[in-house]
Coordinates of C-alpha atoms and ligand atoms in Angstrom, one line a residue:
X1 CA 78.0 95.8 85.1
X2 CA 80.6 94.0 87.3
X3 CA 81.2 95.4 90.7
X4 CA 83.1 93.9 93.9
X5 CA 83.5 94.3 97.9
X6 CA 86.7 93.7 99.4
X7 CA 86.4 93.6 103.4
X8 CA 87.6 92.3 106.2
X9 CA 85.6 89.2 107.7
X10 CA 85.2 91.6 111.4
X11 CA 86.1 94.6 112.2
X12 CA 85.8 95.9 115.9
X13 CA 87.4 99.3 117.5
X14 CA 87.2 100.8 120.8
X15 CA 89.5 102.1 124.2
X16 CA 90.4 98.7 125.4
X17 CA 89.5 96.3 123.0
X18 CA 92.9 94.7 123.0
X19 CA 92.1 93.3 126.7
X20 CA 89.6 91.2 125.4
X21 CA 91.1 89.2 122.4
X22 CA 91.1 85.4 123.3
X23 CA 87.4 87.1 123.1
X24 CA 87.7 87.3 119.6
X25 CA 89.8 84.0 119.1
X26 CA 87.9 81.9 120.3
X27 CA 87.9 79.9 117.0
X28 CA 90.2 80.6 115.0
X29 CA 92.7 77.8 116.6
X30 CA 94.8 77.2 119.9
X31 CA 98.5 78.7 118.9
X32 CA 99.2 82.1 118.3
X33 CA 101.9 83.5 115.7
X34 CA 102.5 87.1 117.2
X35 CA 104.3 88.7 114.6
X36 CA 105.7 92.7 116.6
X37 CA 108.7 95.0 116.9
X38 CA 110.7 94.6 119.7
X39 CA 109.3 98.5 120.8
X40 CA 105.4 96.7 120.8
X41 CA 106.5 93.8 122.4
X42 CA 107.4 95.9 125.3
X43 CA 104.5 98.4 124.9
X44 CA 101.8 95.8 125.0
X45 CA 103.2 92.3 124.8
X46 CA 101.4 91.5 128.4
X47 CA 98.6 93.1 127.5
X48 CA 98.5 90.2 124.5
X49 CA 100.0 87.3 126.8
X50 CA 97.1 87.6 128.8
X51 CA 94.4 88.0 127.4
X52 CA 95.0 84.8 124.8
X53 CA 96.8 82.7 127.6
X54 CA 93.1 83.6 129.2
X55 CA 91.4 82.6 126.6
X56 CA 93.9 78.5 127.2
X57 CA 95.7 80.0 123.8
X58 CA 99.0 79.6 123.5
X59 CA 101.4 82.7 121.9
X60 CA 105.1 81.7 120.3
X61 CA 106.5 85.1 119.0
X62 CA 108.1 86.1 116.4
X63 CA 110.7 89.3 115.7
X64 CA 109.3 92.3 113.4
X65 CA 112.5 93.5 112.0
X66 CA 111.1 96.1 110.0
X67 CA 110.4 96.0 107.0
X68 CA 108.0 93.4 104.8
X69 CA 110.6 92.4 103.0
X70 CA 111.0 88.5 101.1
X71 CA 112.9 87.2 104.6
X72 CA 111.4 88.6 107.1
X73 CA 108.5 86.8 105.5
X74 CA 109.9 83.5 105.6
X75 CA 111.6 83.8 109.1
X76 CA 108.3 84.4 110.0
X77 CA 107.1 81.5 108.7
X78 CA 109.4 79.2 109.8
X79 CA 108.4 79.8 113.4
X80 CA 105.3 79.3 113.2
X81 CA 105.4 76.6 110.6
X82 CA 107.7 75.1 113.3
X83 CA 105.1 74.8 116.5
X84 CA 102.3 74.4 114.1
X85 CA 100.7 78.1 114.9
X86 CA 96.6 78.4 114.1
X87 CA 96.6 81.8 113.5
X88 CA 98.5 84.5 112.3
X89 CA 98.3 87.6 114.8
X90 CA 99.7 91.4 113.1
X91 CA 100.8 94.0 115.5
X92 CA 101.9 97.1 114.9
X93 CA 102.3 100.1 111.4
X94 CA 101.6 98.4 107.9
X95 CA 105.0 96.6 107.5
X96 CA 104.4 94.9 109.6
X97 CA 100.7 94.0 109.3
X98 CA 101.4 93.7 105.6
X99 CA 103.9 90.6 106.8
X100 CA 101.5 88.6 108.9
X101 CA 99.9 88.6 106.5
X102 CA 102.4 86.9 103.9
X103 CA 103.0 84.0 106.6
X104 CA 99.2 83.4 106.8
X105 CA 98.9 83.0 103.4
X106 CA 101.8 81.1 102.5
X107 CA 101.2 78.5 105.3
X108 CA 97.6 77.3 103.4
X109 CA 94.6 80.2 104.2
X110 CA 95.7 80.9 108.2
X111 CA 93.7 83.3 110.0
X112 CA 94.7 86.7 109.8
X113 CA 94.2 89.1 112.9
X114 CA 94.9 92.1 112.4
X115 CA 96.3 94.9 115.2
X116 CA 97.4 98.4 114.4
X117 CA 98.8 100.1 117.5
X118 CA 99.1 103.7 114.2
X119 CA 96.7 104.7 112.0
X120 CA 99.0 105.8 109.9
X121 CA 97.7 103.8 106.8
X122 CA 95.1 101.9 105.4
X123 CA 96.7 98.2 105.2
X124 CA 94.9 97.2 108.1
X125 CA 91.6 96.8 106.4
X126 CA 92.8 95.6 103.0
X127 CA 94.3 92.4 101.3
X128 CA 96.8 93.8 99.3
X129 CA 100.6 93.4 101.2
X130 CA 103.5 95.6 99.8
X131 CA 106.9 93.3 99.3
X132 CA 110.0 95.5 100.0
X133 CA 113.4 95.0 98.6
X134 CA 115.9 94.6 102.1
X135 CA 116.8 98.4 100.9
X136 CA 113.5 99.0 101.2
X137 CA 112.8 99.7 97.7
X138 CA 108.9 98.6 97.2
X139 CA 108.8 94.6 95.2
X140 CA 105.7 94.0 94.4
X141 CA 101.9 94.5 96.5
X142 CA 100.5 91.1 96.7
X143 CA 97.5 90.1 96.8
X144 CA 96.2 87.8 99.5
X145 CA 92.8 85.9 98.7
X146 CA 90.8 86.8 101.2
X147 CA 90.6 90.4 103.7
X148 CA 91.9 89.5 107.5
X149 CA 89.4 88.2 109.9
X150 CA 89.9 90.3 112.9
X151 CA 91.0 93.6 112.0
X152 CA 90.4 95.1 116.5
X153 CA 92.1 98.7 116.8
X154 CA 92.4 100.1 120.0
X155 CA 91.9 103.1 121.0
X156 CA 93.6 103.5 123.9
X157 CA 96.6 102.1 122.0
X158 CA 95.7 104.6 118.8
X159 CA 95.9 107.8 121.0
X160 CA 99.0 107.2 123.0
X161 CA 101.2 107.0 119.6
X162 CA 102.5 109.8 118.5
X163 CA 100.4 112.8 116.6
X164 CA 103.1 112.2 113.1
X165 CA 101.0 109.6 112.5
X166 CA 97.9 110.2 112.5
X167 CA 98.3 112.8 111.1
X168 CA 99.8 110.3 107.6
X169 CA 96.3 107.8 108.4
X170 CA 94.1 111.3 107.5
X171 CA 97.2 111.4 104.5
X172 CA 96.5 108.1 102.7
X173 CA 92.4 109.1 103.7
X174 CA 92.3 112.4 102.4
X175 CA 92.8 111.1 99.3
X176 CA 91.2 107.9 99.3
X177 CA 86.9 109.6 97.6
X178 CA 89.2 111.0 94.6
X179 CA 90.8 108.7 94.2
X180 CA 87.1 106.2 93.6
X181 CA 85.7 108.7 92.4
X182 CA 88.4 109.2 89.6
X183 CA 88.0 105.2 89.1
X184 CA 83.8 105.9 88.8
X185 CA 84.5 108.5 86.7
X186 CA 86.5 106.4 84.6
X187 CA 84.7 102.7 85.3
X188 CA 88.4 101.5 85.9
X189 CA 88.5 98.2 87.6
X190 CA 89.2 98.0 91.6
X191 CA 91.9 95.6 93.6
X192 CA 88.6 94.2 94.0
X193 CA 87.9 92.4 90.9
X194 CA 85.6 95.1 90.1
X195 CA 84.1 98.9 89.0
X196 CA 83.7 101.3 91.9
X197 CA 81.0 99.8 93.4
X198 CA 78.0 102.7 95.3
X199 CA 78.9 101.3 98.5
X200 CA 82.5 102.1 98.3
X201 CA 82.2 105.7 97.1
X202 CA 79.9 106.1 100.5
X203 CA 82.8 104.8 102.2
X204 CA 84.6 107.1 100.9
X205 CA 82.6 110.2 100.7
X206 CA 81.8 108.5 104.5
X207 CA 85.6 109.4 105.4
X208 CA 86.3 112.5 103.6
X209 CA 83.1 113.8 105.2
X210 CA 85.0 112.9 108.7
X211 CA 88.6 114.2 108.3
X212 CA 87.0 117.5 107.4
X213 CA 84.6 117.7 110.0
X214 CA 86.8 115.7 112.9
X215 CA 90.4 116.2 111.9
X216 CA 91.4 119.0 114.6
X217 CA 89.0 117.9 117.6
X218 CA 91.0 114.4 117.8
X219 CA 95.1 115.3 116.9
X220 CA 93.6 117.3 120.2
X221 CA 92.6 114.6 121.3
X222 CA 95.7 112.3 120.9
X223 CA 98.3 115.8 121.8
X224 CA 96.2 114.6 126.0
X225 CA 96.9 110.9 124.9
X226 CA 93.4 111.0 125.6
X227 CA 89.7 109.2 123.6
X228 CA 86.8 111.7 122.5
X229 CA 84.7 110.6 120.1
X230 CA 85.7 112.6 117.3
X231 CA 88.7 110.8 117.7
X232 CA 87.0 107.4 117.7
X233 CA 85.5 108.8 114.0
X234 CA 88.8 109.5 113.0
X235 CA 90.3 105.8 113.4
X236 CA 87.0 104.7 112.0
X237 CA 87.8 107.1 109.5
X238 CA 91.7 105.8 107.9
X239 CA 90.8 102.3 109.5
X240 CA 88.1 101.5 108.4
X241 CA 86.1 103.5 106.1
X242 CA 89.7 104.2 104.4
X243 CA 91.1 100.8 104.3
X244 CA 87.5 99.1 101.9
X245 CA 87.0 102.5 99.9
X246 CA 90.8 102.0 98.3
X247 CA 89.9 98.7 98.0
X248 CA 87.1 98.1 96.4
X249 CA 86.8 101.4 95.1
X250 CA 90.4 102.0 93.2
X251 CA 93.5 104.1 93.5
X252 CA 94.1 106.8 91.1
X253 CA 97.7 109.5 90.5
X254 CA 97.2 110.5 94.3
X255 CA 99.1 106.7 94.8
X256 CA 100.4 106.3 91.8
X257 CA 102.7 109.7 92.1
X258 CA 103.3 109.3 95.5
X259 CA 105.1 105.9 94.3
X260 CA 107.1 107.5 91.6
X261 CA 108.6 110.0 94.8
X262 CA 110.7 107.0 95.4
X263 CA 112.9 108.3 92.9
X264 CA 113.8 111.5 94.3
X265 CA 116.4 110.5 97.6
X266 CA 114.7 114.0 99.8
X267 CA 111.6 112.7 100.2
X268 CA 112.5 109.3 101.5
X269 CA 111.9 111.5 105.1
X270 CA 108.3 111.8 104.3
X271 CA 105.5 108.9 105.0
X272 CA 103.0 107.2 103.1
X273 CA 99.9 108.7 103.6
X274 CA 102.1 112.9 103.5
X275 CA 103.8 111.5 100.2
X276 CA 99.6 111.0 98.9
X277 CA 98.7 113.9 100.1
X278 CA 100.3 115.9 97.9
X279 CA 99.7 113.5 94.7
X280 CA 95.9 114.3 95.6
X281 CA 96.7 118.1 94.9
X282 CA 99.2 116.2 91.8
X283 CA 96.0 115.0 90.6
X284 CA 92.9 117.8 91.3
X285 CA 95.2 120.3 89.2
X286 CA 95.1 116.6 87.0
X287 CA 91.6 116.5 87.0
X288 CA 90.9 120.5 86.4
X289 CA 89.2 120.4 90.2
X290 CA 86.5 123.4 91.0
X291 CA 88.1 126.0 92.7
X292 CA 86.0 125.7 95.6
X293 CA 86.9 122.0 96.1
X294 CA 90.9 122.6 95.8
X295 CA 90.2 125.4 97.8
X296 CA 88.8 122.8 101.4
X297 CA 91.3 120.2 100.3
X298 CA 94.4 122.7 100.4
X299 CA 93.2 124.4 103.7
X300 CA 93.1 120.7 105.6
X301 CA 96.4 119.7 103.6
X302 CA 97.9 122.6 105.6
X303 CA 95.1 122.6 109.0
X304 CA 96.0 119.4 109.8
X305 CA 100.0 119.7 109.6
X306 CA 100.1 117.7 105.8
X307 CA 102.2 118.1 102.7
X308 CA 101.9 121.1 100.5
X309 CA 103.8 122.1 98.6
X310 CA 107.6 120.1 98.0
X311 CA 109.7 121.8 99.8
X312 CA 107.1 120.3 102.4
X313 CA 107.9 116.3 101.8
X314 CA 111.7 117.1 102.5
X315 CA 112.4 118.4 98.4
X316 CA 113.9 121.4 99.5
X317 CA 116.1 121.5 96.1
X318 CA 113.8 121.3 93.1
X319 CA 116.0 119.2 90.9
X320 CA 113.5 119.2 86.5
X321 CA 115.2 115.5 86.2
X322 CA 114.1 114.1 89.1
X323 CA 109.9 115.5 88.4
X324 CA 110.3 114.2 85.8
X325 CA 112.0 111.0 86.8
X326 CA 108.2 111.6 89.4
X327 CA 106.5 111.8 86.9
X328 CA 107.7 108.9 83.9
X329 CA 106.8 106.6 87.0
X330 CA 103.2 108.1 87.3
X331 CA 102.7 107.3 84.0
X332 CA 103.8 104.0 83.5
X333 CA 101.1 101.6 81.9
X334 CA 100.7 99.3 84.9
X335 CA 100.0 103.0 87.4
X336 CA 96.8 104.2 88.6
X337 CA 97.5 107.0 87.3
X338 CA 95.4 106.4 83.8
X339 CA 92.1 105.9 86.2
X340 CA 91.9 109.1 86.4
X341 CA 92.5 109.2 81.8
X342 CA 93.3 107.2 79.6
X343 CA 95.5 109.2 78.6
X344 CA 97.4 111.2 81.3
X345 CA 101.9 112.4 79.7
X346 CA 103.8 112.0 81.9
X347 CA 104.6 116.1 80.9
X348 CA 101.0 116.2 82.0
X349 CA 101.8 114.7 85.7
X350 CA 105.1 116.2 85.7
X351 CA 102.8 120.5 85.6
X352 CA 100.6 119.2 87.3
X353 CA 103.4 118.8 90.3
X354 CA 104.7 122.0 88.9
X355 CA 101.5 123.9 90.1
X356 CA 100.3 122.0 93.0
X357 CA 103.8 122.9 94.6
X358 CA 103.4 126.4 93.1
X359 CA 100.0 127.2 94.6
X360 CA 100.6 124.5 97.5
X361 CA 103.0 126.9 98.7
Ligands
ZN401 ZN1 97.3 104.6 101.2

């Protein structure tokens, strides 16, 4: 059996780490393109400037407009090219980070530095960039040649972001273990081009255990905009364990159902992590998970404020034809539902979604 494990070159996490950025990128080049939104530039632009300038690095900025589109990638790429930048720094949530990964790849695999300002999903550590069109619809997932060279997580910055982002990150991280376990059981191939390794499954299991133990205390810290050790462990779970866990452990029905919700306009306000968390409930139904496992996951989802039914996702008016579209999209041959079982049908997924909704209410 072939296994593959993909992870960032270096992961550093701590309160105030952003101010040491110059030290960490010392050997990555002399001029850096920093891709970030106007809001993040106001929040932390000065600190980035100071950290890089004190290490005698030149800094150029590209404004991130909110979508990881072909145009956003091309625009940032032009700026980096004009200034002869040696490395790309992506700052923000998943989409800004993915844009930075694509820019670095297109410019001949420049060193990539990822600085998440929220822990709302598991994009930072992965080699995947999800590309959207200008209307915000997913076009494709691009695989980079390698994972980011440096992922720098300043826990003080994450603690000051609105709580809803961390809750979303918890939703994305919650499914990691169950999706990796499905892949391990079925022998599915992961994005790291091998079967789910024992390493990835162990990381995913630790991710789940950490969430169960520490999430409530971590959310308390975020409410006070403070860093405590529970928050540090949860951030590590949401960013590192879930990131390496999903890429090297594999995805399954929870993510496929999340993708399917793109067909339901009422769900467009729900975040990735929220849709994945509900998708996990449906996956557990498909897997006929034991009752105590179902109870634990459902209790967790309710305790942190993730959606446990369709109404929580914004789908107040449940239309059968729309939910059938979700189920069909989740079972096309390219989707990850097959990693639970190769012959799962759209009807089974539809029934699982409706049962999860009824039990989750
Ligand atoms: Zn995800």
